[in-house]
CSV table of C-alpha atoms in Angstrom, one decimal:
chain,number,residue,atom,x,y,z
B,1,MET,CA,0.1,-13.6,3.1
B,2,PHE,CA,-1.9,-13.9,-0.2
B,3,LYS,CA,-0.4,-10.7,-1.5
B,4,GLU,CA,3.2,-11.6,-0.6
B,5,SER,CA,2.9,-15.0,-2.3
B,6,ALA,CA,1.2,-13.7,-5.4
B,7,ASN,CA,3.8,-11.1,-5.9
B,8,GLY,CA,6.7,-13.4,-5.0
B,9,ILE,CA,6.0,-15.7,-7.9
B,10,HIS,CA,6.7,-12.8,-10.3
B,11,ILE,CA,9.8,-11.5,-8.5
B,12,PRO,CA,12.2,-12.6,-11.4
B,13,ARG,CA,10.3,-10.3,-13.7
B,14,TRP,CA,10.0,-7.0,-11.8
B,15,VAL,CA,12.5,-6.8,-9.0
B,16,PRO,CA,16.1,-7.6,-10.3
B,17,GLY,CA,16.4,-5.4,-13.4
B,18,ASN,CA,17.8,-1.9,-13.4
B,19,GLY,CA,14.7,-0.9,-15.3
B,20,MET,CA,12.5,-1.8,-12.4
B,21,ILE,CA,13.2,1.3,-10.3
B,22,ASP,CA,11.2,3.3,-7.8
B,23,LYS,CA,13.1,6.4,-6.7
B,24,SER,CA,11.6,6.2,-3.3
B,25,GLU,CA,13.5,2.9,-2.8
B,26,ASN,CA,16.8,4.8,-2.8
B,27,ILE,CA,16.0,6.7,0.3
B,28,ASP,CA,16.1,3.8,2.8
B,29,PRO,CA,19.4,2.3,1.6
B,30,ASP,CA,21.0,5.8,1.6
B,31,LEU,CA,19.8,6.4,5.1
B,32,TYR,CA,21.0,3.0,6.4
B,33,ALA,CA,24.4,3.5,4.8
B,34,ALA,CA,24.8,7.0,6.2
B,35,LEU,CA,23.9,5.9,9.8
B,36,HIS,CA,25.5,2.5,10.0
B,37,PHE,CA,28.5,2.3,7.7
B,38,ASN,CA,31.7,3.7,9.1
B,39,SER,CA,30.1,4.5,12.4
B,40,SER,CA,33.2,6.2,13.8
B,41,ALA,CA,32.9,8.9,11.2
B,42,ASN,CA,29.2,9.5,11.1
B,43,HIS,CA,28.7,11.3,14.4
B,44,LYS,CA,27.6,14.5,12.7
B,45,ARG,CA,25.1,12.6,10.5
B,46,VAL,CA,23.5,10.9,13.5
B,47,LYS,CA,23.3,14.2,15.3
B,48,LEU,CA,21.7,15.8,12.3
B,49,PHE,CA,19.2,12.9,12.0
B,50,TRP,CA,18.0,13.3,15.6
B,51,ILE,CA,17.7,17.1,15.2
B,52,ALA,CA,15.6,16.6,12.1
B,53,PHE,CA,13.6,13.9,13.7
B,54,THR,CA,12.8,16.1,16.7
B,55,ALA,CA,11.9,19.1,14.5
B,56,ILE,CA,9.5,17.0,12.4
B,57,PHE,CA,8.0,15.5,15.5
B,58,VAL,CA,7.2,18.9,16.9
B,59,TYR,CA,6.1,20.4,13.6
B,60,GLU,CA,3.7,17.4,12.8
B,61,ILE,CA,1.3,18.7,15.4
B,62,ILE,CA,0.4,21.6,13.0
B,63,PRO,CA,-0.7,19.6,9.9
B,64,ALA,CA,-1.9,16.5,11.8
B,65,TYR,CA,-4.0,18.1,14.5
B,66,ILE,CA,-4.6,21.8,13.6
B,67,PHE,CA,-5.0,21.9,9.9
B,68,PRO,CA,-7.6,19.0,9.7
B,69,LEU,CA,-10.0,21.4,11.5
B,70,LEU,CA,-10.2,23.3,8.2
B,71,ASN,CA,-11.6,20.2,6.4
B,72,GLY,CA,-15.1,21.4,7.1
B,73,VAL,CA,-16.3,24.9,8.0
B,74,SER,CA,-20.0,25.2,8.7
B,75,VAL,CA,-21.3,28.6,9.6
B,76,CYS,CA,-24.7,27.2,10.6
B,77,CYS,CA,-23.1,24.8,13.1
B,78,LEU,CA,-20.9,27.5,14.5
B,79,ALA,CA,-24.0,29.7,15.0
B,80,SER,CA,-25.8,26.9,16.9
B,81,GLN,CA,-23.2,26.1,19.5
B,82,LYS,CA,-25.4,27.3,22.4
B,83,ALA,CA,-28.6,25.8,21.1
B,84,PRO,CA,-30.2,22.7,22.8
B,85,GLN,CA,-28.7,19.4,22.0
B,86,HIS,CA,-31.5,18.1,19.8
B,87,ILE,CA,-31.2,21.3,17.7
B,88,VAL,CA,-27.4,20.8,17.4
B,89,ASP,CA,-28.0,17.3,16.3
B,90,ILE,CA,-30.4,18.4,13.6
B,91,PHE,CA,-28.0,21.1,12.4
B,92,THR,CA,-25.1,18.6,12.3
B,93,ASN,CA,-27.1,16.2,10.2
B,94,LEU,CA,-28.1,18.8,7.8
B,95,PHE,CA,-25.2,21.2,7.6
B,96,GLY,CA,-22.3,19.0,8.7
B,97,GLY,CA,-19.8,19.6,11.4
B,98,THR,CA,-16.0,19.7,11.9
B,99,ASN,CA,-15.4,17.1,9.2
B,100,GLY,CA,-15.7,17.8,5.6
B,101,ASN,CA,-17.8,14.7,5.0
B,102,GLU,CA,-20.0,14.9,8.1
B,103,GLY,CA,-23.8,15.2,7.6
B,104,LEU,CA,-25.3,16.4,4.4
B,105,GLY,CA,-22.9,19.3,4.2
B,106,LEU,CA,-25.5,21.9,3.2
B,107,LEU,CA,-24.0,25.4,3.0
B,108,SER,CA,-20.7,24.1,4.5
B,109,ILE,CA,-17.3,25.0,3.1
B,110,SER,CA,-14.3,22.6,2.8
B,111,PHE,CA,-10.6,23.6,2.3
B,112,ASP,CA,-9.5,20.0,1.7
B,113,TRP,CA,-8.9,19.4,-2.0
B,114,GLN,CA,-10.0,15.8,-1.9
B,115,TYR,CA,-13.5,17.0,-1.1
B,116,VAL,CA,-13.4,20.1,-3.3
B,117,GLY,CA,-12.5,18.2,-6.4
B,118,SER,CA,-14.5,15.5,-8.1
B,119,THR,CA,-13.0,12.2,-6.8
B,120,TRP,CA,-14.5,10.1,-9.6
B,121,VAL,CA,-13.4,12.4,-12.4
B,122,GLN,CA,-9.9,12.6,-11.1
B,123,PHE,CA,-9.7,8.8,-10.6
B,124,LEU,CA,-10.9,7.9,-14.1
B,125,SER,CA,-8.6,10.5,-15.6
B,126,LEU,CA,-5.7,9.1,-13.7
B,127,ILE,CA,-6.3,5.5,-14.9
B,128,GLY,CA,-6.7,6.6,-18.5
B,129,GLY,CA,-3.7,8.8,-18.4
B,130,LEU,CA,-1.6,6.1,-16.7
B,131,VAL,CA,-2.5,3.4,-19.2
B,132,ALA,CA,-1.9,5.6,-22.2
B,133,HIS,CA,1.4,6.9,-20.9
B,134,VAL,CA,2.7,3.4,-20.2
B,135,ILE,CA,1.7,2.1,-23.7
B,136,PHE,CA,2.8,5.0,-25.8
B,137,PHE,CA,5.9,6.2,-24.0
B,138,TRP,CA,7.2,3.1,-22.1
B,139,GLY,CA,5.8,0.1,-24.0
B,140,PRO,CA,9.0,-1.0,-25.9
B,141,TYR,CA,11.1,-0.3,-22.8
B,142,ALA,CA,8.8,-2.4,-20.6
B,143,VAL,CA,9.0,-5.3,-23.2
B,144,ASP,CA,12.8,-5.2,-23.2
B,145,SER,CA,12.9,-5.1,-19.4
B,146,PHE,CA,10.7,-8.2,-19.2
B,147,ARG,CA,12.8,-10.0,-21.9
B,148,LEU,CA,16.0,-9.4,-19.9
B,149,ALA,CA,14.3,-10.6,-16.8
B,150,TYR,CA,13.2,-13.9,-18.4
B,151,ARG,CA,16.7,-14.4,-19.8
B,152,LYS,CA,18.4,-13.4,-16.6
B,153,THR,CA,20.7,-11.1,-18.5
B,154,GLN,CA,20.1,-7.8,-16.6
B,155,PRO,CA,23.1,-5.5,-16.8
B,156,ASP,CA,22.3,-4.1,-13.4
B,157,PRO,CA,25.4,-4.3,-11.2
B,158,HIS,CA,23.2,-4.9,-8.1
B,159,TYR,CA,21.6,-7.9,-9.7
B,160,GLN,CA,24.9,-9.3,-10.8
B,161,ALA,CA,26.2,-8.9,-7.2
B,162,MET,CA,23.2,-10.9,-5.9
B,163,GLN,CA,24.0,-13.9,-8.1
B,164,LYS,CA,26.2,-15.3,-5.3
B,165,TYR,CA,23.1,-15.9,-3.2
B,166,LYS,CA,20.5,-18.6,-3.7
B,167,GLU,CA,17.1,-17.3,-5.0
B,168,ALA,CA,14.0,-18.0,-3.0
B,169,PRO,CA,12.3,-20.6,-5.3
B,170,TRP,CA,8.9,-19.7,-6.8
B,171,TRP,CA,7.3,-22.8,-5.3
B,172,TRP,CA,7.9,-21.3,-1.8
B,173,TYR,CA,5.6,-18.5,-2.8
B,174,ALA,CA,3.2,-21.0,-4.5
B,175,ILE,CA,2.8,-23.0,-1.3
B,176,LEU,CA,2.3,-19.8,0.6
B,177,LEU,CA,-0.3,-18.7,-1.9
B,178,VAL,CA,-2.3,-21.9,-1.5
B,179,LEU,CA,-2.2,-21.8,2.3
B,180,SER,CA,-3.1,-18.1,2.5
B,181,PHE,CA,-6.0,-18.6,0.0
B,182,PHE,CA,-7.6,-21.3,2.2
B,183,ALA,CA,-6.9,-19.3,5.3
B,184,GLY,CA,-8.9,-16.4,3.8
B,185,LEU,CA,-11.6,-18.8,2.7
B,186,ILE,CA,-11.9,-20.1,6.3
B,187,VAL,CA,-12.4,-16.5,7.5
B,188,VAL,CA,-15.1,-16.0,4.9
B,189,PHE,CA,-17.0,-19.1,6.0
B,190,LYS,CA,-16.4,-18.9,9.8
B,191,GLY,CA,-16.1,-15.2,10.4
B,192,GLN,CA,-19.0,-12.7,10.4
B,193,THR,CA,-17.9,-11.2,7.1
B,194,THR,CA,-21.3,-11.6,5.2
B,195,LEU,CA,-19.1,-12.0,2.1
B,196,PRO,CA,-20.0,-14.9,-0.3
B,197,TRP,CA,-17.2,-17.3,-1.2
B,198,TRP,CA,-17.5,-16.4,-4.8
B,199,SER,CA,-17.2,-12.7,-4.1
B,200,TYR,CA,-14.0,-13.5,-2.1
B,201,ILE,CA,-12.5,-15.1,-5.2
B,202,VAL,CA,-13.6,-12.2,-7.5
B,203,ALA,CA,-11.9,-9.8,-5.1
B,204,LEU,CA,-8.6,-11.7,-5.2
B,205,LEU,CA,-8.7,-12.0,-9.0
B,206,LEU,CA,-9.6,-8.3,-9.4
B,207,GLY,CA,-6.7,-7.3,-7.1
B,208,ALA,CA,-4.3,-9.7,-8.9
B,209,PHE,CA,-5.0,-8.3,-12.4
B,210,VAL,CA,-5.8,-4.6,-11.8
B,211,THR,CA,-2.5,-3.1,-10.7
B,212,VAL,CA,-3.1,0.7,-10.4
B,213,ALA,CA,-4.3,2.9,-7.6
B,214,THR,CA,-7.6,1.0,-7.2
B,215,ASN,CA,-9.1,1.9,-3.8
B,216,GLN,CA,-12.1,3.8,-5.2
B,217,LEU,CA,-12.6,1.3,-8.1
B,218,MET,CA,-12.6,-1.7,-5.7
B,219,LYS,CA,-15.2,0.0,-3.5
B,220,MET,CA,-17.4,0.7,-6.6
B,221,VAL,CA,-17.2,-3.0,-7.6
B,222,ALA,CA,-17.8,-4.2,-4.1
B,223,GLY,CA,-21.0,-2.2,-3.9
B,224,ALA,CA,-22.1,-3.6,-7.2
B,225,VAL,CA,-21.5,-7.3,-6.4
B,226,ASN,CA,-22.6,-7.1,-2.8
B,227,PRO,CA,-25.5,-4.6,-2.6
B,228,GLY,CA,-26.8,-3.8,0.9
B,229,ARG,CA,-23.8,-5.5,2.6
B,230,PRO,CA,-21.5,-2.8,4.0
B,231,VAL,CA,-19.3,-5.2,6.0
B,232,ALA,CA,-18.9,-7.5,3.0
B,233,ASN,CA,-17.9,-4.4,0.9
B,234,LEU,CA,-15.2,-3.6,3.4
B,235,TYR,CA,-13.8,-7.1,3.2
B,236,PHE,CA,-14.1,-7.1,-0.6
B,237,SER,CA,-12.2,-3.8,-0.8
B,238,MET,CA,-9.5,-5.1,1.6
B,239,TRP,CA,-8.9,-8.4,-0.3
B,240,SER,CA,-8.8,-6.6,-3.7
B,241,HIS,CA,-7.2,-3.3,-3.2
B,242,ASP,CA,-4.7,-4.5,-0.5
B,243,VAL,CA,-3.4,-7.1,-3.0
B,244,VAL,CA,-2.2,-4.2,-5.1
B,245,SER,CA,-0.8,-2.0,-2.3
B,246,THR,CA,0.9,-4.8,-0.3
B,247,SER,CA,2.4,-6.3,-3.4
B,248,ILE,CA,3.9,-3.0,-4.4
B,249,GLY,CA,5.2,-2.7,-0.8
B,250,LEU,CA,6.8,-6.1,-1.0
B,251,ALA,CA,8.4,-5.4,-4.3
B,252,GLN,CA,9.9,-2.2,-2.9
B,253,ASP,CA,11.2,-4.1,0.2
B,254,LEU,CA,12.8,-6.8,-2.0
B,255,LYS,CA,14.4,-4.1,-4.2
B,256,ILE,CA,15.8,-2.5,-1.0
B,257,GLY,CA,17.1,-5.9,-0.1
B,258,GLN,CA,18.8,-6.1,-3.4
B,259,TYR,CA,20.5,-2.7,-3.0
B,260,LEU,CA,21.7,-3.8,0.5
B,261,LYS,CA,22.8,-7.2,-0.7
B,262,ILE,CA,20.5,-9.2,1.6
B,263,PRO,CA,20.1,-12.8,0.5
B,264,PRO,CA,16.7,-13.4,-1.1
B,265,ARG,CA,15.8,-16.3,1.2
B,266,VAL,CA,16.5,-14.2,4.2
B,267,MET,CA,14.2,-11.5,2.8
B,268,PHE,CA,11.5,-14.1,2.3
B,269,LEU,CA,11.7,-15.3,5.9
B,270,THR,CA,11.7,-11.8,7.3
B,271,GLN,CA,8.7,-10.8,5.2
B,272,ILE,CA,6.8,-13.9,6.4
B,273,TRP,CA,7.8,-13.2,10.0
B,274,GLY,CA,6.8,-9.6,9.8
B,275,ALA,CA,3.4,-10.5,8.4
B,276,LEU,CA,2.8,-13.2,11.1
B,277,LEU,CA,4.0,-10.9,13.9
B,278,GLY,CA,1.8,-8.0,12.7
B,279,ALA,CA,-1.2,-10.3,12.5
B,280,CYS,CA,-0.7,-11.6,16.0
B,281,LEU,CA,-0.1,-8.2,17.5
B,282,TYR,CA,-3.2,-6.8,15.8
B,283,ALA,CA,-5.3,-9.8,17.0
B,284,HIS,CA,-4.0,-9.4,20.6
B,285,PHE,CA,-4.5,-5.6,21.0
B,286,VAL,CA,-7.6,-5.1,18.8
């Protein structure tokens, strides 16, 4: 809830304009239009969809269940398959097993690039390149886009068509922000999170202001501010990194709603309903 409310306050800046585009958002509206508009003439499209769906379902067995076996290849462990169990355990701890990150990994080979390459070097290079690219290549364009958003003069035809609907007021999201903040604070105090209250606030602030791919960064910060507390680190990473990922997902959903001409207030209610339903189902089954 915190992520939806924090992102919703800034909706007028980064959702309506034609400059705020993610090409992945065009896929869902095109699919919905192809399958549901003019249903009497889309029989071939629906048939093609189910053929492709079945083919992908069958093919997914290969990359999802067979290829992961190549993440880690340990010759020493393969040679010790018939050894006593205590020997196997020692070999697994020293040389690794079927996973690329299992055991110490001595003399093991991995064909997974995320283990072959240096994660930290790639991550820092990504952040530096991203910031530099935005500033030098898209800086003036971003400023113009925000100026149009504040003045509500976007030339985007989708935005103009949405003007007939009432916008979800910012204070809806502000109230949701306050409620979700205190709900998270209750979890910190009453749950077995081992996370200090001040660390919870730091996680939220960090996630609100650092808006790039931050999963590894948040884990590094979590380990620094909560040393020796693995459970607290997981909660810190969740409340910081998930603010970014879920906010991006919400912005994409709202953009799809704009393309499909769904009223903003309806989108607000459906997002809240989906979040509550998902939380209830998770709590029930897990």
